[in-house]
Amino acid sequence: MLFADINLLDENLAYHEHCWVGIEDGAIGYLDAKAPDAQAAAQFGESYDGRGKLLVAGLYNAHAHAPMTLLRGYAESLPLQTWLNDRVFPFEALITDDDAYWATQLACAEMARYGVVGFSDMYYQSEKRIQAVIENGMKMNLCHGLIAFEEMPYKDHPIAAINESLYSGFHNSAQERIKVDYNIHAEYTSNAQVVGGVVQAAKEKGAIIHLHASETRSEHEECKQRRGGLTPIQYFDSLGVFENPTLAAQCVWVEDADIDILRDRGVFVACNP
């Protein structure tokens, strides 16, 4: 594709008018304020008339549950635990692999429409999500959801085999468009023994850990009651989670001390107010 006579917002957010940008094999092969000659232009194939348009870098959705497009409007305006336990978890138990595939395709179409080219996704039916993204050409950091209420060694939990299969089979696949992360759903849906195992397994792989933390005030305060005064962020820090690269989603009710930890550990926060 050759974007012809288009305005450009570059990686430094500097604005440039009347640019020609040629894309070949998924990479920028030409960038100039004048058009390439006819022979060079031909190698980029189709030409796009960019007059009056703006070309910007793709956007990234830092925290998603793509197949939940199926639940849109199904359980609105409820407290988190009621929403999860009474509505969402029973619905999710009925989602098939085929459902997840088409729901992911829908989510990707909606994201792409508004310039989102990649996303970090936490859910189930992982191979079907991967299939959808490979087919539609987007990029995805994927993790398979971990719910672990019972104390057990990580190696004995089903998630251990799933993570190993996904990482060995799909990490950096599809021209490195697919990245496999590790997951801890949340403090209130996991236990310290399994979390410790996830931390070690992710460290061995050099993998990112994707988790939820401090989404609601009640979640935040109930964690402090359960964990001897530790907030979700302090609890995860005490287990060494943040020794791995970590994406912490929500983080709406964090405290000043939590913010210090997130900063000092270099945690990426996808804040969802």
XYZ file of N, CA and C in Angstrom:
819
model
N 0.844 -1.194 0.000
C 0.000 0.000 0.000
C 0.883 1.250 0.000
N 0.528 2.223 -0.851
C 1.195 3.523 -0.860
C 0.181 4.586 -0.454
N 0.423 5.202 0.711
C -0.418 6.311 1.148
C 0.111 7.574 0.476
N -0.683 8.140 -0.409
C -0.221 9.229 -1.260
C -0.762 10.569 -0.784
N 0.137 11.542 -0.621
C -0.229 12.906 -0.247
C -1.102 12.927 1.006
N -0.623 12.279 2.052
C -1.376 12.169 3.300
C -0.663 12.947 4.395
N -1.426 13.453 5.346
C -0.833 14.106 6.508
C -0.442 13.038 7.524
N 0.601 13.320 8.289
C 1.201 12.287 9.134
C 1.474 12.819 10.538
N 1.109 12.032 11.539
C 1.510 12.286 12.922
C 2.544 11.227 13.262
N 3.802 11.640 13.454
C 4.871 10.655 13.583
C 5.015 10.141 15.012
N 6.044 9.324 15.251
C 6.217 8.683 16.560
C 6.528 9.680 17.666
N 6.948 10.893 17.303
C 7.202 11.939 18.294
C 6.036 12.916 18.407
N 4.915 12.550 17.798
C 3.692 13.357 17.762
C 3.907 14.680 17.029
N 4.872 14.696 16.118
C 5.077 15.853 15.245
C 4.201 15.702 14.013
N 3.632 16.800 13.561
C 2.675 16.802 12.455
C 3.374 17.184 11.150
N 3.151 16.384 10.109
C 3.747 16.635 8.802
C 2.647 16.587 7.734
N 2.684 17.544 6.832
C 1.695 17.576 5.750
C 2.284 17.012 4.462
N 1.405 16.465 3.598
C 1.754 16.030 2.243
C 2.920 15.033 2.239
N 2.665 13.867 2.810
C 3.679 12.817 2.863
C 3.270 11.636 1.994
N 4.280 10.881 1.558
C 4.052 9.612 0.874
C 4.665 8.503 1.726
N 3.860 7.522 2.081
C 4.300 6.435 2.952
C 4.008 5.112 2.253
N 5.073 4.342 1.986
C 4.918 3.060 1.316
C 5.089 1.904 2.280
N 4.166 0.949 2.249
C 4.203 -0.226 3.124
C 4.442 -1.469 2.275
N 5.434 -2.260 2.657
C 5.754 -3.485 1.928
C 6.108 -4.582 2.932
N 5.480 -5.737 2.807
C 5.725 -6.875 3.707
C 5.549 -6.493 5.169
N 4.528 -5.678 5.445
C 4.213 -5.331 6.815
C 5.119 -4.300 7.450
N 5.971 -3.657 6.668
C 6.894 -2.661 7.222
C 6.913 -1.416 6.334
N 7.276 -0.280 6.937
C 7.393 0.961 6.175
C 8.638 0.902 5.313
N 8.444 0.984 3.996
C 9.562 0.912 3.069
C 9.886 2.238 2.402
N 9.012 3.232 2.582
C 9.239 4.533 1.961
C 8.522 5.600 2.778
N 9.220 6.697 3.067
C 8.615 7.821 3.772
C 9.311 9.088 3.305
N 8.538 9.966 2.638
C 9.150 11.168 2.080
C 8.073 12.221 1.860
N 8.535 13.452 1.672
C 7.609 14.544 1.392
C 7.316 14.676 -0.097
N 7.853 13.778 -0.883
C 7.554 13.775 -2.310
C 7.245 12.341 -2.738
N 6.527 12.217 -3.828
C 6.099 10.899 -4.298
C 7.288 10.111 -4.829
N 7.294 8.790 -4.644
C 8.342 7.969 -5.258
C 8.143 7.930 -6.773
N 9.192 7.580 -7.505
C 9.020 7.462 -8.960
C 8.109 6.280 -9.260
N 7.663 6.178 -10.491
C 6.650 5.189 -10.866
C 7.099 3.762 -10.578
N 8.365 3.468 -10.812
C 8.865 2.112 -10.573
C 8.843 1.780 -9.087
N 9.281 2.740 -8.247
C 9.275 2.506 -6.809
C 7.852 2.420 -6.280
N 6.962 3.253 -6.811
C 5.574 3.242 -6.354
C 4.907 1.916 -6.656
N 5.253 1.318 -7.778
C 4.619 0.065 -8.192
C 4.885 -1.066 -7.209
N 6.023 -1.032 -6.539
C 6.355 -2.133 -5.630
C 5.467 -2.148 -4.388
N 4.789 -1.015 -4.134
C 3.920 -0.954 -2.964
C 2.482 -1.345 -3.297
N 2.198 -1.593 -4.561
C 0.868 -2.062 -4.934
C -0.151 -0.933 -4.940
N -1.287 -1.170 -4.306
C -2.407 -0.226 -4.325
C -2.009 1.129 -3.760
N -2.514 2.192 -4.384
C -2.262 3.547 -3.903
C -3.527 4.091 -3.244
N -3.353 4.680 -2.069
C -4.469 5.249 -1.313
C -4.387 6.763 -1.368
N -5.462 7.419 -1.816
C -5.507 8.873 -1.907
C -5.657 9.446 -0.499
N -4.577 10.022 0.023
C -4.568 10.492 1.399
C -4.922 11.951 1.566
N -5.344 12.634 0.505
C -5.647 14.061 0.628
C -6.761 14.296 1.648
N -6.467 15.198 2.604
C -7.451 15.503 3.630
C -7.542 14.463 4.728
N -6.633 13.478 4.742
C -6.647 12.410 5.744
C -5.395 12.508 6.624
N -5.463 11.856 7.791
C -4.345 11.857 8.728
C -3.934 10.418 9.016
N -2.654 10.119 8.859
C -2.108 8.801 9.155
C -1.424 8.848 10.522
N -1.859 7.986 11.437
C -1.281 7.944 12.781
C -0.890 6.509 13.106
N -0.045 6.340 14.109
C 0.315 5.007 14.572
C -0.925 4.301 15.128
N -0.932 2.977 15.044
C -2.057 2.205 15.547
C -2.211 2.348 17.050
N -3.437 2.207 17.505
C -3.736 2.245 18.934
C -3.712 0.826 19.498
N -3.487 0.719 20.811
C -3.455 -0.581 21.483
C -4.416 -0.568 22.672
N -5.224 -1.599 22.758
C -6.150 -1.790 23.877
C -5.401 -2.590 24.945
N -5.101 -1.945 26.064
C -4.208 -2.554 27.051
C -4.873 -3.608 27.926
N -6.206 -3.668 27.918
C -6.882 -4.673 28.757
C -8.237 -5.003 28.162
N -8.391 -6.257 27.734
C -9.640 -6.665 27.093
C -10.013 -8.082 27.484
N -11.296 -8.392 27.298
C -11.834 -9.750 27.370
C -12.670 -9.908 26.103
N -12.005 -10.149 24.981
C -12.656 -10.020 23.677
C -13.958 -10.806 23.540
N -14.015 -12.084 23.958
C -15.271 -12.813 23.753
C -16.448 -12.270 24.555
N -16.202 -11.343 25.470
C -17.305 -10.794 26.250
C -18.166 -9.821 25.447
N -17.849 -9.633 24.161
C -18.818 -8.958 23.296
C -20.170 -9.665 23.372
N -20.161 -10.975 23.670
C -21.407 -11.738 23.782
C -22.251 -11.294 24.980
N -21.622 -10.683 25.973
C -22.340 -10.299 27.187
C -22.735 -8.828 27.197
N -22.524 -8.143 26.088
C -22.823 -6.715 26.069
C -24.300 -6.473 26.418
N -24.523 -5.657 27.434
C -25.877 -5.321 27.835
C -26.569 -6.373 28.674
N -25.880 -7.466 28.982
C -26.524 -8.591 29.665
C -26.593 -8.401 31.179
N -25.626 -7.715 31.742
C -25.562 -7.618 33.212
C -25.070 -6.237 33.617
N -25.847 -5.226 33.263
C -25.401 -3.860 33.492
C -25.782 -3.350 34.892
N -25.027 -2.365 35.366
C -25.362 -1.580 36.561
C -25.521 -2.421 37.820
N -24.661 -3.426 37.950
C -24.678 -4.275 39.141
C -23.354 -4.140 39.877
N -23.346 -4.350 41.205
C -22.066 -4.415 41.929
C -21.202 -5.532 41.362
N -19.871 -5.367 41.457
C -18.947 -6.292 40.789
C -19.212 -7.750 41.144
N -19.302 -8.072 42.440
C -19.437 -9.474 42.818
C -20.779 -10.053 42.372
N -21.844 -9.267 42.407
C -23.132 -9.726 41.892
C -23.052 -9.932 40.382
N -22.428 -8.981 39.723
C -22.252 -9.052 38.270
C -21.499 -10.329 37.894
N -20.393 -10.590 38.614
C -19.578 -11.768 38.303
C -20.291 -13.071 38.669
N -20.663 -13.204 39.921
C -21.122 -14.493 40.442
C -22.518 -14.874 39.977
N -23.411 -13.895 39.866
C -24.795 -14.207 39.536
C -25.089 -14.151 38.047
N -24.308 -13.394 37.301
C -24.629 -13.200 35.882
C -23.517 -13.694 34.948
N -22.305 -13.191 35.162
C -21.238 -13.435 34.190
C -20.710 -14.873 34.252
N -20.318 -15.336 35.432
C -19.758 -16.689 35.521
C -20.727 -17.756 34.999
N -22.036 -17.721 35.339
C -22.954 -18.718 34.756
C -23.068 -18.611 33.242
N -23.046 -17.393 32.714
C -23.104 -17.213 31.267
C -21.848 -17.784 30.607
N -20.686 -17.460 31.195
C -19.425 -17.896 30.605
C -19.308 -19.418 30.579
N -19.925 -20.087 31.539
C -19.872 -21.551 31.575
C -20.537 -22.173 30.349
N -21.357 -21.405 29.651
C -22.086 -21.908 28.481
C -21.430 -21.525 27.152
N -20.380 -20.698 27.198
C -19.726 -20.248 25.964
C -18.909 -21.390 25.367
N -19.145 -21.700 24.119
C -18.420 -22.760 23.426
C -17.189 -22.187 22.728
N -16.333 -23.080 22.255
C -15.168 -22.640 21.486
C -15.605 -21.842 20.259
N -16.633 -22.305 19.588
C -17.116 -21.626 18.383
C -17.659 -20.235 18.735
N -18.389 -20.154 19.856
C -18.875 -18.850 20.315
C -17.716 -17.884 20.517
N -16.674 -18.359 21.205
C -15.535 -17.498 21.523
C -14.828 -17.032 20.258
N -14.723 -17.924 19.262
C -14.079 -17.561 17.995
C -14.809 -16.388 17.330
N -16.123 -16.522 17.176
C -16.874 -15.472 16.480
C -16.968 -14.201 17.311
N -17.040 -14.336 18.623
C -17.077 -13.158 19.489
C -15.763 -12.389 19.418
N -14.652 -13.120 19.319
C -13.351 -12.464 19.167
C -13.250 -11.759 17.827
N -13.751 -12.390 16.768
C -13.762 -11.727 15.466
C -14.565 -10.426 15.523
N -15.706 -10.460 16.206
C -16.514 -9.245 16.347
C -15.748 -8.172 17.111
N -15.131 -8.560 18.223
C -14.370 -7.588 19.009
C -13.251 -6.965 18.183
N -12.552 -7.797 17.415
C -11.450 -7.289 16.596
C -11.955 -6.348 15.509
N -13.087 -6.679 14.894
C -13.648 -5.796 13.863
C -14.000 -4.438 14.453
N -14.569 -4.443 15.656
C -14.936 -3.180 16.292
C -13.702 -2.378 16.678
N -12.669 -3.055 17.172
C -11.436 -2.347 17.516
C -10.765 -1.784 16.268
N -10.642 -2.600 15.234
C -9.957 -2.161 14.015
C -10.661 -0.972 13.383
N -11.976 -0.936 13.491
C -12.738 0.175 12.913
C -12.287 1.517 13.465
N -11.812 1.529 14.709
C -11.407 2.771 15.347
C -9.891 2.860 15.537
N -9.139 2.096 14.751
C -7.697 2.273 14.722
C -6.910 1.455 15.718
N -7.565 0.519 16.414
C -6.850 -0.360 17.340
C -6.268 -1.533 16.549
N -4.959 -1.719 16.636
C -4.294 -2.761 15.851
C -3.855 -3.954 16.693
N -3.870 -3.791 18.036
C -3.451 -4.881 18.905
C -4.053 -4.713 20.281
N -4.099 -5.813 21.050
C -4.739 -5.744 22.358
C -4.194 -6.829 23.279
N -4.289 -6.567 24.591
C -3.928 -7.558 25.610
C -5.220 -8.181 26.114
N -5.342 -9.497 25.959
C -6.621 -10.163 26.181
C -6.512 -11.229 27.252
N -7.434 -11.201 28.194
C -7.506 -12.160 29.294
C -8.836 -12.901 29.192
N -8.787 -14.199 28.888
C -10.039 -14.951 28.808
C -9.727 -16.437 28.696
N -10.699 -17.190 28.164
C -10.595 -18.642 28.024
C -10.645 -18.986 26.529
N -10.905 -20.252 26.196
C -10.965 -20.667 24.787
C -9.802 -20.052 23.992
N -8.600 -20.210 24.538
C -7.462 -19.436 24.044
C -7.071 -19.775 22.613
N -7.110 -21.042 22.250
C -6.707 -21.390 20.888
C -7.675 -20.811 19.858
N -8.946 -20.700 20.208
C -9.914 -20.104 19.289
C -9.712 -18.600 19.181
N -9.329 -17.966 20.286
C -9.004 -16.542 20.205
C -7.779 -16.322 19.323
N -6.782 -17.182 19.486
C -5.583 -17.082 18.658
C -5.929 -17.283 17.183
N -6.750 -18.286 16.896
C -7.147 -18.542 15.512
C -7.789 -17.304 14.896
N -8.684 -16.671 15.638
C -9.375 -15.487 15.121
C -8.392 -14.376 14.797
N -7.441 -14.132 15.706
C -6.502 -13.027 15.514
C -5.514 -13.331 14.399
N -5.076 -14.568 14.287
C -4.194 -14.925 13.175
C -4.905 -14.665 11.847
N -6.172 -15.009 11.780
C -6.920 -14.835 10.532
C -7.189 -13.376 10.216
N -7.458 -12.561 11.243
C -7.857 -11.184 10.927
C -6.685 -10.209 10.869
N -5.477 -10.656 11.215
C -4.286 -9.839 10.988
C -3.916 -8.885 12.102
N -4.640 -8.916 13.216
C -4.295 -8.031 14.324
C -3.161 -8.624 15.164
N -2.820 -7.943 16.240
C -1.796 -8.408 17.178
C -2.474 -8.647 18.527
N -1.970 -9.614 19.282
C -2.586 -9.903 20.581
C -1.574 -10.430 21.579
N -1.582 -9.840 22.777
C -0.996 -10.472 23.952
C -2.121 -11.244 24.625
N -1.965 -12.548 24.755
C -3.040 -13.412 25.227
C -2.644 -14.081 26.525
N -3.585 -14.167 27.467
C -3.373 -15.025 28.634
C -4.657 -15.796 28.917
N -4.489 -16.985 29.451
C -5.621 -17.851 29.781
C -5.980 -17.640 31.245
N -7.242 -17.333 31.509
C -7.673 -16.933 32.840
C -7.418 -17.968 33.916
N -6.870 -17.521 35.031
C -6.606 -18.386 36.183
C -7.591 -18.072 37.303
N -8.424 -19.050 37.646
C -9.259 -19.003 38.845
C -8.796 -20.166 39.717
N -8.375 -19.892 40.935
C -7.814 -20.942 41.804
C -8.212 -20.675 43.248
N -9.338 -21.243 43.646
C -9.797 -21.058 45.020
C -9.155 -22.063 45.977
N -8.852 -23.264 45.491
C -8.302 -24.308 46.354
C -6.773 -24.233 46.373
N -6.205 -24.411 47.544
C -4.749 -24.458 47.683
C -4.213 -25.726 47.021
N -3.275 -25.569 46.122
C -2.609 -26.708 45.484
C -1.345 -26.201 44.818
N -0.364 -27.072 44.603
C 0.817 -26.641 43.848
C 0.422 -26.208 42.439
N 1.071 -25.175 41.949
C 0.773 -24.690 40.596
C 0.877 -25.808 39.568
N 1.871 -26.678 39.705
C 2.076 -27.737 38.710
C 0.890 -28.697 38.633
N 0.093 -28.766 39.705
C -1.065 -29.662 39.721
C -2.339 -28.983 39.247
N -2.292 -27.680 39.075
C -3.469 -26.945 38.614
C -3.561 -27.067 37.092
N -4.774 -27.224 36.530
C -4.901 -27.341 35.065
C -4.267 -26.196 34.285
N -4.187 -25.002 34.905
C -3.624 -23.855 34.199
C -2.164 -24.077 33.840
N -1.440 -24.891 34.606
C -0.018 -25.103 34.331
C 0.178 -25.750 32.968
N -0.587 -26.799 32.683
C -0.474 -27.473 31.390
C -0.966 -26.576 30.263
N -2.020 -25.815 30.526
C -2.548 -24.904 29.501
C -1.509 -23.851 29.149
N -0.909 -23.232 30.178
C 0.105 -22.202 29.927
C 1.286 -22.753 29.136
N 1.745 -23.942 29.505
C 2.884 -24.540 28.827
C 2.564 -24.810 27.368
N 1.361 -25.341 27.108
C 0.955 -25.637 25.732
C 0.828 -24.369 24.907
N 0.201 -23.345 25.483
C 0.034 -22.094 24.750
C 1.377 -21.432 24.472
N 2.251 -21.405 25.483
C 3.526 -20.719 25.311
C 4.399 -21.432 24.285
N 4.494 -22.749 24.403
C 5.350 -23.499 23.470
C 4.760 -23.535 22.071
N 3.437 -23.487 21.977
C 2.804 -23.623 20.668
C 2.558 -22.328 19.934
N 2.430 -21.213 20.671
C 1.954 -20.001 20.004
C 2.742 -18.730 20.300
N 3.586 -18.709 21.329
C 4.318 -17.477 21.631
C 5.197 -17.089 20.452
N 5.065 -15.844 20.025
C 5.792 -15.287 18.871
C 5.385 -15.931 17.546
N 4.224 -16.549 17.500
C 3.742 -17.127 16.236
C 3.124 -16.033 15.367
N 2.757 -16.393 14.145
C 2.118 -15.470 13.188
C 2.949 -14.201 13.017
N 4.198 -14.377 12.615
C 5.120 -13.257 12.427
C 5.249 -12.427 13.701
N 5.230 -13.115 14.852
C 5.379 -12.515 16.174
C 4.207 -11.609 16.545
N 3.068 -11.785 15.875
C 1.873 -11.016 16.234
C 1.202 -11.561 17.494
N 1.478 -12.816 17.840
C 0.874 -13.436 19.009
C 1.918 -13.551 20.119
N 1.618 -12.976 21.272
C 2.459 -13.100 22.462
C 1.632 -13.776 23.549
N 2.228 -14.733 24.234
C 1.522 -15.439 25.304
C 2.011 -14.931 26.661
N 1.075 -14.418 27.449
C 1.356 -13.950 28.804
C 0.819 -14.971 29.814
N 1.108 -14.744 31.084
C 0.560 -15.560 32.165
C -0.461 -14.723 32.944
N -1.378 -15.401 33.613
C -2.494 -14.690 34.221
C -2.682 -15.036 35.693
N -3.072 -14.029 36.453
C -3.677 -14.191 37.781
C -4.940 -13.336 37.717
N -6.107 -13.951 37.748
C -7.322 -13.164 37.539
C -7.415 -12.023 38.540
N -7.284 -12.333 39.827
C -7.359 -11.307 40.863
C -6.956 -11.922 42.198
N -6.768 -11.061 43.180
C -6.460 -11.563 44.528
C -7.590 -12.429 45.065
N -8.833 -12.003 44.844
C -9.976 -12.688 45.451
C -10.384 -13.961 44.714
N -9.768 -14.257 43.590
C -10.068 -15.494 42.857
C -8.844 -16.401 42.778
N -7.867 -16.181 43.661
C -6.658 -17.002 43.620
C -6.159 -17.217 45.044
N -5.101 -17.998 45.166
C -4.489 -18.203 46.482
C -2.972 -18.090 46.346
N -2.329 -17.884 47.469
C -0.902 -17.570 47.457
C -0.058 -18.696 46.872
N -0.447 -19.942 47.095
C 0.362 -21.058 46.601
C 0.396 -21.086 45.081
N -0.765 -20.964 44.455
C -0.814 -20.986 42.994
C -0.179 -19.726 42.417
N -0.421 -18.586 43.056
C 0.193 -17.345 42.577
C 1.714 -17.466 42.576
N 2.271 -18.041 43.636
C 3.717 -18.230 43.680
C 4.224 -19.085 42.548
N 3.453 -20.118 42.191
C 3.845 -20.965 41.067
C 3.782 -20.250 39.745
N 2.753 -19.417 39.569
C 2.647 -18.621 38.342
C 3.845 -17.682 38.226
N 4.195 -17.059 39.340
C 5.340 -16.139 39.349
C 6.601 -16.853 38.872
N 6.861 -18.032 39.401
C 8.068 -18.771 39.041
C 8.036 -19.220 37.590
N 6.881 -19.736 37.135
C 6.769 -20.203 35.752
C 6.940 -19.061 34.771
N 6.331 -17.913 35.071
C 6.461 -16.756 34.181
C 7.901 -16.252 34.156
N 8.564 -16.296 35.328
C 9.953 -15.838 35.407
C 10.855 -16.708 34.542
N 10.611 -18.016 34.556
C 11.417 -18.931 33.740
C 11.248 -18.655 32.252
N 10.057 -18.207 31.855
C 9.790 -17.931 30.448
C 10.122 -16.487 30.060
N 10.284 -15.624 31.059
C 10.409 -14.203 30.758
C 9.099 -13.610 30.300
N 7.989 -14.180 30.788
C 6.664 -13.797 30.320
C 6.062 -12.687 31.165
N 5.173 -11.941 30.561
C 4.398 -10.913 31.249
C 3.307 -11.585 32.089
N 2.999 -11.009 33.248
C 1.848 -11.417 34.039
C 0.768 -10.334 33.914
N -0.442 -10.751 33.610
C -1.587 -9.855 33.422
C -2.589 -10.159 34.536
N -3.007 -9.141 35.280
C -3.899 -9.366 36.425
C -4.828 -8.177 36.622
N -5.874 -8.396 37.459
C -6.749 -7.325 37.929
C -6.356 -6.952 39.360
N -6.512 -5.685 39.705
C -6.252 -5.270 41.089
C -7.060 -4.028 41.431
N -7.634 -4.015 42.629
C -8.303 -2.829 43.188
C -9.315 -2.233 42.212
N -10.191 -3.110 41.712
C -11.208 -2.661 40.751
C -12.332 -1.902 41.448
N -12.699 -2.349 42.649
C -13.746 -1.676 43.418
C -13.249 -1.429 44.838
N -13.932 -0.527 45.519
C -13.559 -0.237 46.903
C -13.753 -1.464 47.789
N -14.844 -2.204 47.577
C -15.088 -3.382 48.413
C -14.022 -4.445 48.192
N -13.626 -4.670 46.925
C -12.549 -5.634 46.658
C -11.274 -5.225 47.383
N -10.946 -3.946 47.298
C -9.727 -3.420 47.899
C -9.738 -3.598 49.417
N -10.847 -3.205 50.053
C -10.923 -3.265 51.512
C -11.034 -4.702 52.016
N -11.754 -5.561 51.294
C -11.868 -6.961 51.714
C -10.529 -7.680 51.623
N -9.709 -7.314 50.640
C -8.360 -7.880 50.555
C -7.565 -7.510 51.804
N -7.656 -6.270 52.250
C -6.932 -5.843 53.449
C -7.373 -6.637 54.678
N -8.657 -6.959 54.717
C -9.157 -7.763 55.832
C -8.624 -9.193 55.762
N -8.549 -9.741 54.557
C -8.073 -11.120 54.389
C -6.571 -11.242 54.550
N -5.831 -10.216 54.147
C -4.380 -10.335 53.987
C -3.610 -9.517 55.021
N -4.163 -9.375 56.216
C -3.425 -8.717 57.290
C -3.107 -7.264 57.009
N -4.032 -6.564 56.356
C -3.840 -5.144 56.071
C -3.223 -4.843 54.730
N -2.804 -5.873 53.977
C -2.203 -5.645 52.658
C -3.271 -5.348 51.611
N -3.029 -4.346 50.816
C -3.882 -4.078 49.658
C -3.585 -5.116 48.575
N -4.430 -5.204 47.538
C -4.097 -6.141 46.453
C -2.704 -5.923 45.869
N -2.323 -4.674 45.656
C -0.995 -4.389 45.106
C 0.095 -4.830 46.080
N -0.074 -4.545 47.363
C 0.926 -4.937 48.354
C 0.989 -6.455 48.502
N -0.162 -7.102 48.403
C -0.217 -8.569 48.465
C 0.544 -9.184 47.298
N 0.257 -8.738 46.088
C 0.964 -9.281 44.928
C 2.461 -8.988 45.010
N 2.808 -7.809 45.501
C 4.223 -7.467 45.643
C 4.906 -8.400 46.637
N 4.197 -8.755 47.719
C 4.786 -9.625 48.735
C 5.058 -11.028 48.205
N 4.343 -11.418 47.155
C 4.528 -12.742 46.548
C 5.508 -12.711 45.372
N 6.105 -11.554 45.108
C 7.103 -11.455 44.048
C 6.543 -11.314 42.655
N 5.239 -11.042 42.546
C 4.625 -10.939 41.224
C 5.330 -9.897 40.370
N 5.637 -8.753 40.984
C 6.171 -7.630 40.207
C 7.661 -7.762 39.898
N 8.248 -8.896 40.271
C 9.595 -9.185 39.782
C 9.546 -9.568 38.308
N 8.349 -9.884 37.813
C 8.116 -10.119 36.395
C 7.560 -8.852 35.767
N 7.715 -8.676 34.459
C 6.978 -7.602 33.802
C 5.487 -7.850 34.026
N 4.764 -6.832 34.477
C 3.374 -7.025 34.864
C 2.481 -5.942 34.282
N 1.318 -6.371 33.808
C 0.243 -5.481 33.383
C -0.857 -5.588 34.431
N -1.095 -4.512 35.170
C -2.114 -4.489 36.221
C -3.307 -3.687 35.732
N -4.437 -4.375 35.592
C -5.645 -3.728 35.080
C -6.521 -3.243 36.221
N -7.296 -2.216 35.929
C -8.233 -1.552 36.832
C -7.501 -0.548 37.715
N -7.017 -0.954 38.891
C -6.231 -0.055 39.763
C -6.956 1.269 40.039
N -8.269 1.161 40.258
C -9.077 2.356 40.483
C -8.975 2.843 41.921
N -8.809 1.901 42.881
C -8.851 2.256 44.299
C -7.497 2.094 44.981
N -6.414 2.187 44.218
C -5.086 2.052 44.821
C -4.796 3.221 45.771
N -3.922 2.959 46.747
C -3.508 3.959 47.721
C -2.151 4.537 47.335
N -1.739 5.582 48.018
C -0.463 6.232 47.691
C 0.696 5.239 47.761
N 0.689 4.369 48.775
C 1.767 3.383 48.904
C 1.751 2.399 47.740
N 0.552 2.085 47.230
C 0.448 1.204 46.064
C 1.060 1.862 44.831
N 0.782 3.137 44.675
C 1.315 3.866 43.521
C 2.842 3.874 43.559
N 3.398 4.019 44.751
C 4.858 3.970 44.888
C 5.394 2.612 44.440
N 4.714 1.537 44.854
C 5.146 0.189 44.461
C 5.060 0.028 42.951
N 3.942 0.428 42.369
C 3.754 0.286 40.924
C 4.841 1.040 40.159
N 5.160 2.237 40.634
C 6.213 3.032 39.992
C 7.569 2.372 40.151
N 7.901 1.990 41.375
C 9.233 1.453 41.652
C 9.463 0.111 40.959
N 8.422 -0.686 40.797
C 8.552 -1.998 40.154
C 8.386 -1.929 38.639
N 8.037 -0.766 38.126
C 7.870 -0.626 36.677
C 6.651 -1.348 36.140
N 5.593 -1.421 36.963
C 4.360 -2.099 36.530
C 3.605 -1.209 35.555
N 3.116 -1.806 34.460
C 2.271 -1.060 33.518
C 0.830 -1.130 34.012
N 0.201 0.012 34.189
C -1.171 0.066 34.701
C -2.139 0.402 33.573
N -3.121 -0.475 33.382
C -4.224 -0.188 32.459
C -5.394 0.236 33.341
N -5.474 1.536 33.614
C -6.469 2.039 34.562
C -7.820 2.174 33.865
N -8.848 1.592 34.500
C -10.189 1.593 33.920
C -11.174 2.241 34.882
N -11.180 3.577 34.941
C -12.035 4.264 35.921
C -13.513 4.073 35.624
